[in-house]
Amino acid sequence: MSTPPPSPRSSRLLGKLLVEAGALSEPSLAQALEAQRRTGERLGDLLIRLGLVSEESVAEALALQLGLGYQPPPLEPDPQALAAVPSGLALRRSVLPLSLAPRGIRVAMVDPLDLAAVDDLQFHTGRRVTVVVAPPAALRQAIRRAYDAEFQGDAQRPAPLRDPEGERVVDAPVVDALVADAPMVQLVDRLLREAMTLGASDLHVEPTEAGLEIRARVDGILRQVSLVPPGDQALVLSRIKVVAGMDISVRRRPQDGGFRVQDAGRSLSVRVSTLPVEGGEKAVLRILDPAQVPSGLEALGFAPDDLTRLRTLLRMGRGVVLAAGPTGSGKSSTLFGALAEVDRTRQNVVTLEDPIEYRVPGVNQVQVHPRAGLTFPSALRAVLRQDPDVIMVGEIRDRETAEIAMAAAVTGHLVLSTLHTTDAPGGITRLLQMGVAPHLVAGGLAGIVAQRLVRVRCGRCGGQPRGCPDCHEGYRGRTGVFELLVMSEGLRDEVMRGAGTEILRRKAREGGMGSMAADARRKVAEGVTTPHEVARVLHRDPGSRPPCTRCGGELPGWARGCPACGQVGDPECRCGTRLQREWRFCPSCLRPAAACG
């Protein structure tokens, strides 16, 4: 992001400060202002170019004008501060980390109005950034001296980059020039634009024997979109790392970075992660679109009864409400949908996230930073001293976080979080297995939403297997299938007795909890999705019963057909083995499948 030129008023103020400091005469200022009207340059840059003032004088006046600190040369950064900011980010943004505070970082910049640079620093470090102004030449020398120290001498120089076939060696300075070339920039930009056009959530860049394979995750499924020749493999990855503010010379350990990109008037965030793998490095780019943040629970796919019950839990304003499911099941969307429905104007709403993916108006969002000592438990304790009404914890990962969340709920707070379990009753068991006391679970837990994501039939082609230009394989977009467990007095009693998952499940169903299979069957009946898609998603869970291929209903393990629609199930061999329809022989006894009927 380029900083807009200052207004004539601010230019005159900068000039006045220089005149008052004795660094510039009135006639010279008038001459510079006249030249500025013709060239449009910033006054400070123009004065330096004309040789009327020194860089130090302009930097000091700019700091005074903006109410910031001024750091005169020599610039001596603290090693811990340097370690917190990747060299690629420091060089690209022209910033020098000077010192660390418990929750902040102090940096020197030439242009303190470069808000994109400040945002990048906050994203990478997880700390509040304090800016001081420094002279340009002194800052450039200090950055080069601080980050290039590792390159001094052949013994410390990083190993050159070699392409996967070992045919040529590319030195790090050469890579710096090559990755800035227009073709390489255009290639990476084209790959990213294509991913955004497809509506991908992630872009995978993976080295293979054939070259650099580019795959995009669209509606939860990876699909290949491009194959980059082996000779350009190192350059593509280096270009991605430069844009993301990473160190291109580091290839044997993981790195994290990020950047922002404009697309059709939208500002998207891209989080980048690299990992050393066989044959080179793999990069994954996660594309975060603020427009995808749900504006409420309505659009997520809840059944009307479940939506009413969940909203009732949120209006109660106390208790822990968990979204449960595996990675990629839409738990975060449910949390943000719930946040959108709480009163953020009259309530103090705080979130603890790792990392912060979306900005939510009216919410105090805290970036958890374990390396700096800001863990989920410590941050949650601090938040409870901030008079919160609603707290969102990105994930309950350990006993300590779970206990603090339950204790907060017992004392009258509404706590929203996520948990990795296969179903809603299993969430209770998981909390107890973590070591949370049964009385805390019984007293603090309000409800659990277990969920999965299924693809939605394309509205244009109606879900044809070959798809159409608007979709992939007949699907476009995803919706949720849910089961909602609301804690009742009977469930609380069973928790205190130490009941197992099956007893908790039976008690929850007696209290009105449906099943994900039943919710999926409803969506199949409404034409939202297909039985095959439901089978693909729900049949993944260990111990889950296969859904009917016609209606998506749940099949008992012993069933010869679907009790909901009458669809005949897979045949059974005389030896008792359940056969799949495409099998010609029984895998257990090798009888012909045709003879098993």
Coordinates of C-alpha atoms in Angstrom, one line a residue:
M1 CA 0.0 0.0 0.0
S2 CA 1.5 3.3 -1.0
T3 CA 1.0 6.3 1.3
P4 CA -0.8 9.2 -0.4
P5 CA 1.0 12.4 -0.8
P6 CA 0.5 14.9 2.1
S7 CA -1.9 17.8 1.7
P8 CA -0.6 21.3 1.1
R9 CA -1.5 22.1 4.7
S10 CA 0.6 19.3 6.1
S11 CA 3.5 20.2 3.7
R12 CA 3.4 23.8 5.0
L13 CA 3.5 22.5 8.5
L14 CA 6.6 20.4 7.8
G15 CA 8.2 23.3 6.1
K16 CA 7.4 25.6 9.0
L17 CA 8.9 23.1 11.5
L18 CA 12.1 23.0 9.4
V19 CA 12.3 26.8 9.3
E20 CA 11.7 27.1 13.0
A21 CA 14.5 24.6 13.6
G22 CA 16.8 26.7 11.6
A23 CA 17.4 23.9 9.0
L24 CA 15.6 25.8 6.2
S25 CA 15.2 29.4 5.2
E26 CA 11.9 31.0 4.2
P27 CA 13.0 31.7 0.6
S28 CA 14.1 28.1 0.2
L29 CA 10.8 26.9 1.5
A30 CA 8.9 29.1 -0.9
Q31 CA 11.1 27.8 -3.8
A32 CA 10.4 24.2 -2.7
L33 CA 6.6 24.7 -2.4
E34 CA 6.5 26.2 -5.9
A35 CA 8.5 23.1 -7.3
Q36 CA 6.1 20.8 -5.4
R37 CA 3.1 22.2 -7.1
R38 CA 4.7 21.2 -10.5
T39 CA 6.1 17.8 -9.5
G40 CA 3.6 16.5 -6.9
E41 CA 6.5 15.1 -4.8
R42 CA 6.4 15.0 -1.0
L43 CA 8.0 18.1 0.4
G44 CA 10.5 16.2 2.5
D45 CA 11.7 14.1 -0.5
L46 CA 11.9 17.3 -2.6
L47 CA 13.9 19.2 -0.1
I48 CA 16.4 16.4 0.2
R49 CA 16.7 16.0 -3.6
L50 CA 17.3 19.7 -4.0
G51 CA 20.0 19.6 -1.3
L52 CA 18.2 22.2 0.8
V53 CA 18.1 20.1 4.0
S54 CA 19.6 16.9 5.3
E55 CA 17.8 13.6 5.7
E56 CA 18.3 13.9 9.5
S57 CA 16.5 17.2 9.6
V58 CA 13.5 16.0 7.6
A59 CA 13.2 12.9 9.7
E60 CA 13.3 14.8 12.9
A61 CA 10.7 17.4 11.7
L62 CA 8.5 14.6 10.4
A63 CA 8.6 12.9 13.8
L64 CA 7.7 16.2 15.5
Q65 CA 4.9 16.8 13.0
L66 CA 3.3 13.4 13.6
G67 CA 3.9 13.3 17.3
L68 CA 6.3 10.3 17.1
G69 CA 9.7 9.5 18.5
Y70 CA 12.9 10.3 16.5
Q71 CA 15.8 7.8 16.4
P72 CA 19.1 9.4 15.4
P73 CA 21.9 7.3 14.0
P74 CA 23.6 5.0 14.8
L75 CA 20.6 2.6 14.9
E76 CA 21.4 -0.4 17.3
P77 CA 18.7 -3.1 17.2
D78 CA 18.2 -5.6 20.0
P79 CA 18.9 -9.2 18.8
Q80 CA 15.6 -10.4 20.2
A81 CA 13.7 -7.8 18.2
L82 CA 15.5 -8.8 15.0
A83 CA 14.6 -12.5 15.6
A84 CA 10.9 -11.5 15.8
V85 CA 10.8 -10.0 12.3
P86 CA 11.8 -12.1 9.2
S87 CA 14.6 -10.5 7.1
G88 CA 12.4 -10.6 4.0
L89 CA 9.7 -8.5 5.7
A90 CA 12.2 -6.0 7.1
L91 CA 13.9 -5.5 3.7
R92 CA 10.6 -5.3 1.8
R93 CA 8.9 -2.9 4.1
S94 CA 12.1 -0.9 5.1
V95 CA 11.6 -1.4 8.8
L96 CA 14.2 -2.1 11.5
P97 CA 13.1 -3.8 14.8
L98 CA 14.7 -1.9 17.7
S99 CA 13.4 -3.5 20.9
L100 CA 10.7 -5.8 22.4
A101 CA 8.2 -5.1 25.1
P102 CA 6.1 -7.8 26.8
R103 CA 3.3 -7.2 24.2
G104 CA 4.8 -4.7 21.8
I105 CA 7.7 -4.1 19.4
R106 CA 9.4 -0.8 18.7
V107 CA 10.5 -0.3 15.1
A108 CA 12.2 2.4 13.1
M109 CA 10.7 3.5 9.7
V110 CA 11.2 6.2 7.2
D111 CA 7.5 6.4 6.3
P112 CA 5.5 6.0 9.5
L113 CA 2.3 6.5 7.5
D114 CA 2.8 3.2 5.7
L115 CA -0.1 1.4 7.4
A116 CA 0.3 -1.7 5.4
A117 CA 3.8 -2.2 6.8
V118 CA 2.5 -1.7 10.3
D119 CA -0.3 -4.2 9.7
D120 CA 2.2 -6.8 8.3
L121 CA 4.4 -6.4 11.4
Q122 CA 1.5 -6.8 13.7
F123 CA 0.4 -9.9 11.7
H124 CA 3.8 -11.5 11.8
T125 CA 4.8 -10.7 15.4
G126 CA 1.4 -10.7 17.2
R127 CA 2.5 -7.6 19.0
R128 CA 1.5 -3.9 19.1
V129 CA 3.8 -1.9 16.9
T130 CA 5.3 1.4 18.1
V131 CA 6.9 3.4 15.3
V132 CA 9.9 5.9 15.5
V133 CA 11.2 7.9 12.6
A134 CA 14.7 7.4 11.3
P135 CA 16.8 9.0 8.5
P136 CA 16.5 6.9 5.2
A137 CA 20.2 6.3 4.6
A138 CA 20.9 5.4 8.2
L139 CA 18.0 3.1 8.3
R140 CA 19.0 1.3 5.0
Q141 CA 22.5 0.8 6.3
A142 CA 21.3 -0.5 9.7
I143 CA 18.8 -3.0 8.1
R144 CA 21.5 -4.3 5.7
R145 CA 24.0 -4.5 8.6
A146 CA 21.6 -6.3 10.9
Y147 CA 20.2 -8.8 8.5
D148 CA 23.1 -9.4 6.2
A149 CA 25.5 -10.2 9.0
E150 CA 24.7 -13.9 8.4
F151 CA 25.9 -13.5 4.9
Q152 CA 29.4 -12.2 5.7
G153 CA 32.1 -14.6 4.7
D154 CA 31.9 -17.8 2.7
A155 CA 31.6 -20.0 5.8
Q156 CA 28.4 -18.3 6.9
R157 CA 27.0 -17.6 3.4
P158 CA 23.7 -19.6 2.9
A159 CA 23.8 -22.6 0.5
P160 CA 22.9 -21.6 -3.0
L161 CA 19.5 -22.6 -4.4
R162 CA 19.5 -25.6 -6.7
D163 CA 16.7 -26.7 -9.0
P164 CA 15.2 -30.1 -8.3
E165 CA 17.2 -31.8 -11.2
G166 CA 20.5 -30.3 -10.0
E167 CA 21.3 -28.8 -13.4
R168 CA 22.1 -25.3 -12.3
V169 CA 22.9 -23.4 -9.1
V170 CA 21.1 -20.2 -8.3
D171 CA 22.8 -17.9 -5.7
A172 CA 20.6 -16.1 -3.2
P173 CA 21.3 -12.6 -4.7
V174 CA 20.5 -13.9 -8.1
V175 CA 17.2 -15.2 -6.8
D176 CA 16.4 -11.8 -5.4
A177 CA 16.6 -10.4 -9.0
L178 CA 14.9 -13.3 -10.7
V179 CA 11.9 -13.5 -8.5
A180 CA 11.3 -9.7 -9.1
D181 CA 11.2 -10.3 -12.9
A182 CA 7.8 -9.6 -14.5
P183 CA 7.3 -13.2 -15.8
M184 CA 7.8 -14.7 -12.4
V185 CA 5.6 -12.0 -10.7
Q186 CA 2.9 -12.6 -13.3
L187 CA 3.0 -16.4 -12.9
V188 CA 2.5 -16.3 -9.1
D189 CA -0.2 -13.6 -9.5
R190 CA -2.0 -15.7 -12.1
L191 CA -2.0 -18.7 -9.8
L192 CA -3.4 -16.7 -7.0
R193 CA -6.0 -15.0 -9.1
E194 CA -7.1 -18.4 -10.5
A195 CA -7.5 -19.8 -7.0
M196 CA -9.6 -16.8 -6.0
T197 CA -11.7 -17.1 -9.1
L198 CA -12.4 -20.8 -8.2
G199 CA -13.4 -19.7 -4.7
A200 CA -10.6 -21.8 -3.2
S201 CA -9.9 -21.7 0.5
D202 CA -6.3 -22.9 0.1
L203 CA -3.6 -23.1 -2.6
H204 CA -1.1 -25.9 -2.3
V205 CA 2.3 -25.6 -4.0
E206 CA 4.0 -29.0 -3.9
P207 CA 7.2 -30.3 -5.5
T208 CA 6.9 -33.5 -7.5
E209 CA 9.0 -35.3 -10.0
A210 CA 7.1 -33.8 -12.9
G211 CA 7.4 -30.2 -11.5
L212 CA 5.7 -27.9 -9.1
E213 CA 2.1 -29.1 -8.7
I214 CA -0.4 -26.4 -7.9
R215 CA -3.6 -27.6 -6.3
A216 CA -6.6 -25.6 -5.0
R217 CA -9.0 -26.7 -2.3
V218 CA -12.5 -25.9 -3.6
D219 CA -15.5 -26.8 -1.4
G220 CA -13.2 -29.0 0.7
I221 CA -11.7 -31.0 -2.1
L222 CA -8.2 -30.5 -3.7
R223 CA -8.1 -30.3 -7.4
Q224 CA -5.0 -29.6 -9.7
V225 CA -5.0 -26.3 -11.4
S226 CA -1.5 -26.1 -12.8
L227 CA 1.9 -27.7 -13.2
V228 CA 5.0 -25.5 -13.2
P229 CA 8.2 -26.9 -15.0
P230 CA 10.9 -28.2 -12.7
G231 CA 13.3 -25.4 -13.7
D232 CA 11.1 -22.7 -12.2
Q233 CA 10.3 -24.5 -9.0
A234 CA 12.8 -22.7 -6.7
L235 CA 12.0 -19.3 -8.2
V236 CA 8.2 -19.7 -7.7
L237 CA 8.7 -20.7 -4.1
S238 CA 11.1 -17.8 -3.6
R239 CA 8.7 -15.3 -5.1
I240 CA 6.0 -16.5 -2.7
K241 CA 8.3 -16.2 0.3
V242 CA 9.4 -12.7 -0.7
V243 CA 5.8 -11.5 -1.0
A244 CA 5.0 -13.1 2.3
G245 CA 7.9 -11.5 4.1
M246 CA 9.9 -14.7 4.7
D247 CA 13.6 -15.4 4.4
I248 CA 14.3 -17.0 1.1
S249 CA 17.6 -18.4 2.3
V250 CA 15.9 -20.5 4.9
R251 CA 14.7 -23.7 3.3
R252 CA 15.3 -26.4 6.0
R253 CA 12.8 -25.2 8.6
P254 CA 9.1 -24.2 8.4
Q255 CA 8.2 -20.5 8.1
D256 CA 5.0 -18.5 8.4
G257 CA 4.1 -15.3 6.7
G258 CA 1.3 -13.4 4.9
F259 CA 0.2 -10.6 2.7
R260 CA -2.9 -8.8 1.5
V261 CA -4.2 -8.8 -2.1
Q262 CA -6.9 -6.7 -3.8
D263 CA -9.5 -8.7 -5.9
A264 CA -12.5 -7.0 -7.5
G265 CA -12.6 -4.3 -4.9
R266 CA -12.2 -6.7 -2.0
S267 CA -9.2 -6.8 0.3
L268 CA -8.2 -10.5 1.0
S269 CA -5.7 -11.8 3.5
V270 CA -3.4 -14.6 2.5
R271 CA -1.6 -16.6 5.2
V272 CA 1.5 -18.5 3.9
S273 CA 3.1 -21.6 5.5
T274 CA 6.2 -23.4 4.1
L275 CA 7.4 -26.9 5.1
P276 CA 10.6 -28.7 4.0
V277 CA 9.6 -31.9 2.2
E278 CA 11.3 -34.5 0.0
G279 CA 12.3 -32.8 -3.2
G280 CA 12.2 -29.2 -1.9
E281 CA 9.7 -27.1 0.0
K282 CA 5.9 -27.1 0.1
A283 CA 3.9 -23.9 0.5
V284 CA 0.3 -23.6 1.5
L285 CA -1.5 -20.3 0.9
R286 CA -4.7 -19.9 2.9
I287 CA -7.0 -17.3 1.3
L288 CA -9.2 -15.4 3.8
D289 CA -12.1 -13.4 2.4
P290 CA -13.8 -11.1 5.0
A291 CA -17.0 -11.3 2.8
Q292 CA -17.2 -15.0 3.8
V293 CA -17.7 -14.2 7.5
P294 CA -21.3 -15.3 8.2
S295 CA -23.6 -12.4 9.1
G296 CA -25.6 -14.7 11.4
L297 CA -26.7 -18.3 12.0
E298 CA -29.5 -18.3 9.4
A299 CA -27.3 -19.0 6.4
L300 CA -25.3 -21.9 7.8
G301 CA -28.0 -24.5 7.2
F302 CA -29.5 -25.2 10.6
A303 CA -32.9 -26.8 10.8
P304 CA -35.6 -24.4 12.1
D305 CA -36.0 -26.1 15.4
D306 CA -32.2 -26.4 16.0
L307 CA -31.8 -22.7 15.0
T308 CA -34.4 -21.7 17.6
R309 CA -32.8 -23.8 20.4
L310 CA -29.3 -22.5 19.6
R311 CA -30.5 -18.9 19.6
T312 CA -32.2 -19.5 23.0
L313 CA -28.8 -20.6 24.4
L314 CA -27.1 -17.5 23.1
R315 CA -29.8 -15.2 24.6
M316 CA -29.4 -16.8 28.0
G317 CA -26.0 -15.1 28.1
R318 CA -24.2 -17.7 30.2
G319 CA -22.7 -21.1 29.8
V320 CA -20.2 -22.7 27.4
V321 CA -21.5 -23.4 23.9
L322 CA -19.1 -25.6 21.8
A323 CA -18.9 -26.2 18.1
A324 CA -17.5 -29.8 17.6
G325 CA -16.1 -31.6 14.6
P326 CA -12.9 -32.4 12.8
T327 CA -10.7 -29.9 11.0
G328 CA -12.5 -28.2 8.1
S329 CA -16.0 -28.9 9.3
G330 CA -17.0 -25.2 9.6
K331 CA -16.7 -24.8 13.4
S332 CA -15.2 -21.3 13.1
S333 CA -18.0 -20.2 10.8
T334 CA -20.5 -21.3 13.4
L335 CA -18.7 -19.3 16.1
F336 CA -18.6 -16.2 14.0
G337 CA -22.2 -16.6 13.1
A338 CA -23.1 -16.8 16.8
L339 CA -20.9 -13.7 17.4
A340 CA -22.9 -11.8 14.8
E341 CA -26.1 -12.5 16.7
V342 CA -25.0 -11.2 20.1
D343 CA -25.5 -7.6 21.1
R344 CA -22.0 -6.1 20.5
T345 CA -23.2 -2.6 21.2
R346 CA -24.3 -3.1 24.8
Q347 CA -22.0 -6.0 25.6
N348 CA -18.3 -6.4 26.0
V349 CA -17.3 -9.1 23.5
V350 CA -13.8 -10.4 23.5
T351 CA -12.2 -13.1 21.3
L352 CA -9.0 -15.1 21.8
E353 CA -7.7 -16.4 18.4
D354 CA -4.6 -18.0 17.0
P355 CA -4.3 -16.4 14.5
I356 CA -6.9 -13.6 14.0
E357 CA -8.4 -14.4 10.6
Y358 CA -11.3 -12.0 10.2
R359 CA -11.9 -8.6 11.7
V360 CA -15.3 -8.3 13.4
P361 CA -16.7 -4.8 14.2
G362 CA -17.5 -4.2 17.8
V363 CA -15.4 -7.1 19.0
N364 CA -12.1 -6.9 21.0
Q365 CA -9.9 -9.5 19.3
V366 CA -6.8 -10.8 21.0
Q367 CA -4.0 -12.6 19.1
V368 CA -2.7 -15.5 21.2
H369 CA 1.1 -15.6 21.0
P370 CA 2.5 -18.6 23.0
R371 CA 6.2 -17.8 22.3
A372 CA 5.6 -14.4 23.9
G373 CA 3.9 -16.1 26.9
L374 CA 0.4 -15.2 25.8
T375 CA -1.3 -18.6 25.8
F376 CA -5.0 -19.4 25.7
P377 CA -5.1 -20.0 29.5
S378 CA -3.2 -16.8 30.4
A379 CA -5.1 -14.7 27.9
L380 CA -8.4 -16.1 29.2
R381 CA -7.5 -15.2 32.8
A382 CA -6.6 -11.7 31.7
V383 CA -9.8 -11.3 29.7
L384 CA -11.9 -12.3 32.8
R385 CA -10.5 -9.2 34.5
Q386 CA -11.8 -7.0 31.7
D387 CA -15.5 -7.2 32.6
P388 CA -16.5 -9.3 29.6
D389 CA -20.0 -10.4 28.7
V390 CA -19.2 -12.8 25.8
I391 CA -15.9 -14.6 25.3
M392 CA -14.9 -16.6 22.2
V393 CA -11.9 -18.9 22.6
G394 CA -10.6 -20.2 19.3
E395 CA -10.1 -23.7 20.5
I396 CA -10.2 -25.7 23.8
R397 CA -6.9 -27.6 23.6
D398 CA -6.1 -28.5 27.2
R399 CA -7.5 -29.1 30.6
E400 CA -6.5 -25.7 31.9
T401 CA -8.3 -23.7 29.2
A402 CA -11.4 -26.0 29.6
E403 CA -11.5 -25.5 33.3
I404 CA -11.2 -21.7 33.1
A405 CA -13.9 -21.6 30.4
M406 CA -16.3 -23.7 32.5
A407 CA -15.6 -21.7 35.7
A408 CA -16.3 -18.5 33.7
A409 CA -19.6 -19.9 32.5
V410 CA -20.6 -20.9 36.0
T411 CA -20.0 -17.3 37.1
G412 CA -22.4 -15.9 34.4
H413 CA -20.4 -15.4 31.2
L414 CA -21.2 -16.7 27.8
V415 CA -18.2 -18.6 26.4
L416 CA -18.1 -19.8 22.8
S417 CA -15.4 -22.3 21.6
T418 CA -14.5 -25.3 19.5
L419 CA -13.6 -28.9 20.3
H420 CA -12.3 -31.8 18.1
T421 CA -14.9 -34.6 18.6
T422 CA -16.9 -36.7 16.2
D423 CA -20.3 -36.0 17.7
A424 CA -22.0 -33.8 20.3
P425 CA -22.3 -36.4 23.2
G426 CA -18.6 -37.2 22.5
G427 CA -17.8 -33.6 23.4
I428 CA -18.9 -34.2 27.0
T429 CA -16.7 -37.3 27.2
R430 CA -13.8 -35.4 25.7
L431 CA -14.0 -32.7 28.4
L432 CA -14.1 -35.3 31.1
Q433 CA -11.1 -37.2 29.5
M434 CA -9.1 -33.9 29.6
G435 CA -9.5 -34.0 33.4
V436 CA -12.2 -31.4 33.8
A437 CA -14.1 -32.0 37.0
P438 CA -17.6 -33.4 36.3
H439 CA -19.3 -30.7 38.4
L440 CA -17.7 -28.0 36.2
V441 CA -18.8 -29.7 33.0
A442 CA -22.3 -30.3 34.4
G443 CA -22.6 -26.7 35.7
G444 CA -20.8 -24.8 33.0
L445 CA -21.7 -26.5 29.7
A446 CA -24.8 -25.2 28.0
G447 CA -24.8 -27.0 24.6
I448 CA -22.7 -28.6 21.9
V449 CA -23.2 -28.2 18.1
A450 CA -21.6 -31.1 16.2
Q451 CA -21.3 -30.5 12.5
R452 CA -19.9 -31.5 9.1
L453 CA -19.9 -29.7 5.7
V454 CA -21.4 -31.2 2.6
R455 CA -21.3 -29.8 -0.9
V456 CA -24.4 -28.1 -2.4
R457 CA -25.9 -29.0 -5.7
C458 CA -25.2 -26.6 -8.5
G459 CA -28.2 -24.4 -9.2
R460 CA -27.4 -24.2 -12.9
C461 CA -26.9 -27.8 -13.9
G462 CA -28.8 -29.4 -11.0
G463 CA -25.9 -31.5 -9.9
Q464 CA -24.9 -33.3 -13.1
P465 CA -21.8 -35.4 -12.4
R466 CA -19.8 -33.7 -15.2
G467 CA -20.7 -30.3 -13.8
C468 CA -20.9 -27.1 -15.8
P469 CA -18.9 -23.8 -16.1
D470 CA -20.4 -22.6 -12.8
C471 CA -19.4 -25.6 -10.7
H472 CA -17.2 -28.6 -10.1
E473 CA -18.6 -32.1 -10.5
G474 CA -22.1 -30.7 -10.1
Y475 CA -21.5 -28.9 -6.8
R476 CA -21.0 -25.3 -5.9
G477 CA -20.6 -24.1 -2.3
R478 CA -21.1 -26.0 1.0
T479 CA -23.6 -26.1 3.8
G480 CA -23.6 -27.6 7.2
V481 CA -25.3 -30.7 8.7
F482 CA -25.7 -30.5 12.4
E483 CA -26.8 -32.1 15.6
L484 CA -27.5 -29.9 18.6
L485 CA -27.2 -31.1 22.2
V486 CA -28.7 -28.9 24.8
M487 CA -27.8 -29.7 28.4
S488 CA -30.8 -30.8 30.4
E489 CA -31.1 -31.7 34.1
G490 CA -31.1 -35.4 33.2
L491 CA -27.9 -35.0 31.2
R492 CA -26.2 -33.1 34.1
D493 CA -27.2 -35.9 36.4
E494 CA -25.6 -38.5 34.1
V495 CA -22.4 -36.4 33.8
M496 CA -22.2 -36.3 37.6
R497 CA -22.7 -40.1 37.7
G498 CA -19.8 -40.6 35.2
A499 CA -22.0 -42.1 32.5
G500 CA -20.5 -43.2 29.2
T501 CA -21.0 -41.8 25.7
E502 CA -23.8 -44.2 24.7
I503 CA -25.8 -43.3 27.8
L504 CA -25.2 -39.6 27.2
R505 CA -26.2 -40.0 23.6
R506 CA -29.5 -41.8 24.5
K507 CA -30.3 -39.2 27.1
A508 CA -29.6 -36.3 24.6
R509 CA -31.9 -37.9 22.0
E510 CA -34.6 -38.2 24.7
G511 CA -34.1 -34.4 25.2
G512 CA -34.7 -33.6 21.6
M513 CA -31.2 -34.0 19.9
G514 CA -31.4 -35.1 16.4
S515 CA -28.6 -36.7 14.4
M516 CA -26.4 -35.4 11.6
A517 CA -27.7 -38.2 9.5
A518 CA -31.3 -37.0 10.0
D519 CA -30.3 -33.5 9.2
A520 CA -28.5 -34.7 6.1
R521 CA -31.6 -36.7 5.0
R522 CA -33.6 -33.5 5.3
K523 CA -31.2 -31.7 3.0
V524 CA -31.3 -34.5 0.5
A525 CA -35.1 -34.4 0.5
E526 CA -35.0 -30.6 -0.1
G527 CA -32.6 -31.1 -3.0
V528 CA -29.8 -29.2 -1.3
T529 CA -27.3 -32.0 -1.6
T530 CA -27.1 -35.6 -2.8
P531 CA -27.0 -39.0 -1.0
H532 CA -23.6 -39.7 -2.5
E533 CA -22.2 -36.5 -1.0
V534 CA -23.7 -37.3 2.4
A535 CA -22.2 -40.8 2.2
R536 CA -18.8 -39.3 1.3
V537 CA -18.8 -37.0 4.4
L538 CA -20.6 -38.9 7.1
H539 CA -19.0 -42.3 6.4
R540 CA -15.6 -41.0 7.2
D541 CA -16.1 -41.1 11.0
P542 CA -14.8 -44.3 12.7
G543 CA -17.8 -46.4 13.9
S544 CA -20.3 -44.4 11.9
R545 CA -23.1 -46.2 10.1
P546 CA -23.2 -45.9 6.3
P547 CA -26.0 -43.7 5.1
C548 CA -28.6 -44.8 2.5
T549 CA -27.5 -44.1 -1.0
R550 CA -31.0 -42.9 -1.9
C551 CA -32.2 -40.7 0.9
G552 CA -29.1 -40.3 3.1
G553 CA -30.8 -41.8 6.1
E554 CA -28.9 -43.7 8.8
L555 CA -28.7 -47.5 8.3
P556 CA -28.4 -49.8 11.3
G557 CA -25.4 -52.1 11.0
W558 CA -27.5 -55.2 10.6
A559 CA -30.0 -53.7 8.1
R560 CA -30.7 -55.3 4.7
G561 CA -32.2 -52.0 3.5
C562 CA -33.1 -48.5 4.5
P563 CA -35.9 -48.2 7.1
A564 CA -36.7 -44.6 5.9
C565 CA -37.2 -45.2 2.2
G566 CA -37.1 -48.9 1.6
Q567 CA -34.0 -48.9 -0.6
V568 CA -32.5 -52.4 -0.7
G569 CA -29.0 -52.4 0.9
D570 CA -25.8 -54.2 -0.2
P571 CA -26.2 -58.0 -0.5
E572 CA -24.7 -60.3 2.1
C573 CA -22.6 -63.4 1.3
R574 CA -23.5 -66.7 2.9
C575 CA -20.5 -66.4 5.1
G576 CA -21.9 -63.2 6.6
T577 CA -19.6 -60.7 4.8
R578 CA -21.4 -57.5 3.6
L579 CA -20.7 -57.2 -0.2
Q580 CA -20.3 -54.0 -2.2
R581 CA -22.2 -54.0 -5.5
E582 CA -19.1 -53.6 -7.7
W583 CA -17.5 -56.8 -6.2
R584 CA -17.6 -59.9 -8.3
F585 CA -16.4 -62.2 -5.5
C586 CA -16.7 -62.3 -1.8
P587 CA -13.3 -61.2 -0.3
S588 CA -13.7 -63.6 2.6
C589 CA -14.7 -66.9 1.0
L590 CA -14.3 -66.1 -2.7
R591 CA -17.8 -67.2 -3.6
P592 CA -19.2 -65.5 -6.8
A593 CA -21.2 -62.5 -5.7
A594 CA -23.9 -63.4 -8.1
A595 CA -24.5 -66.6 -6.1
C596 CA -25.0 -64.6 -2.9
G597 CA -28.0 -62.6 -4.1

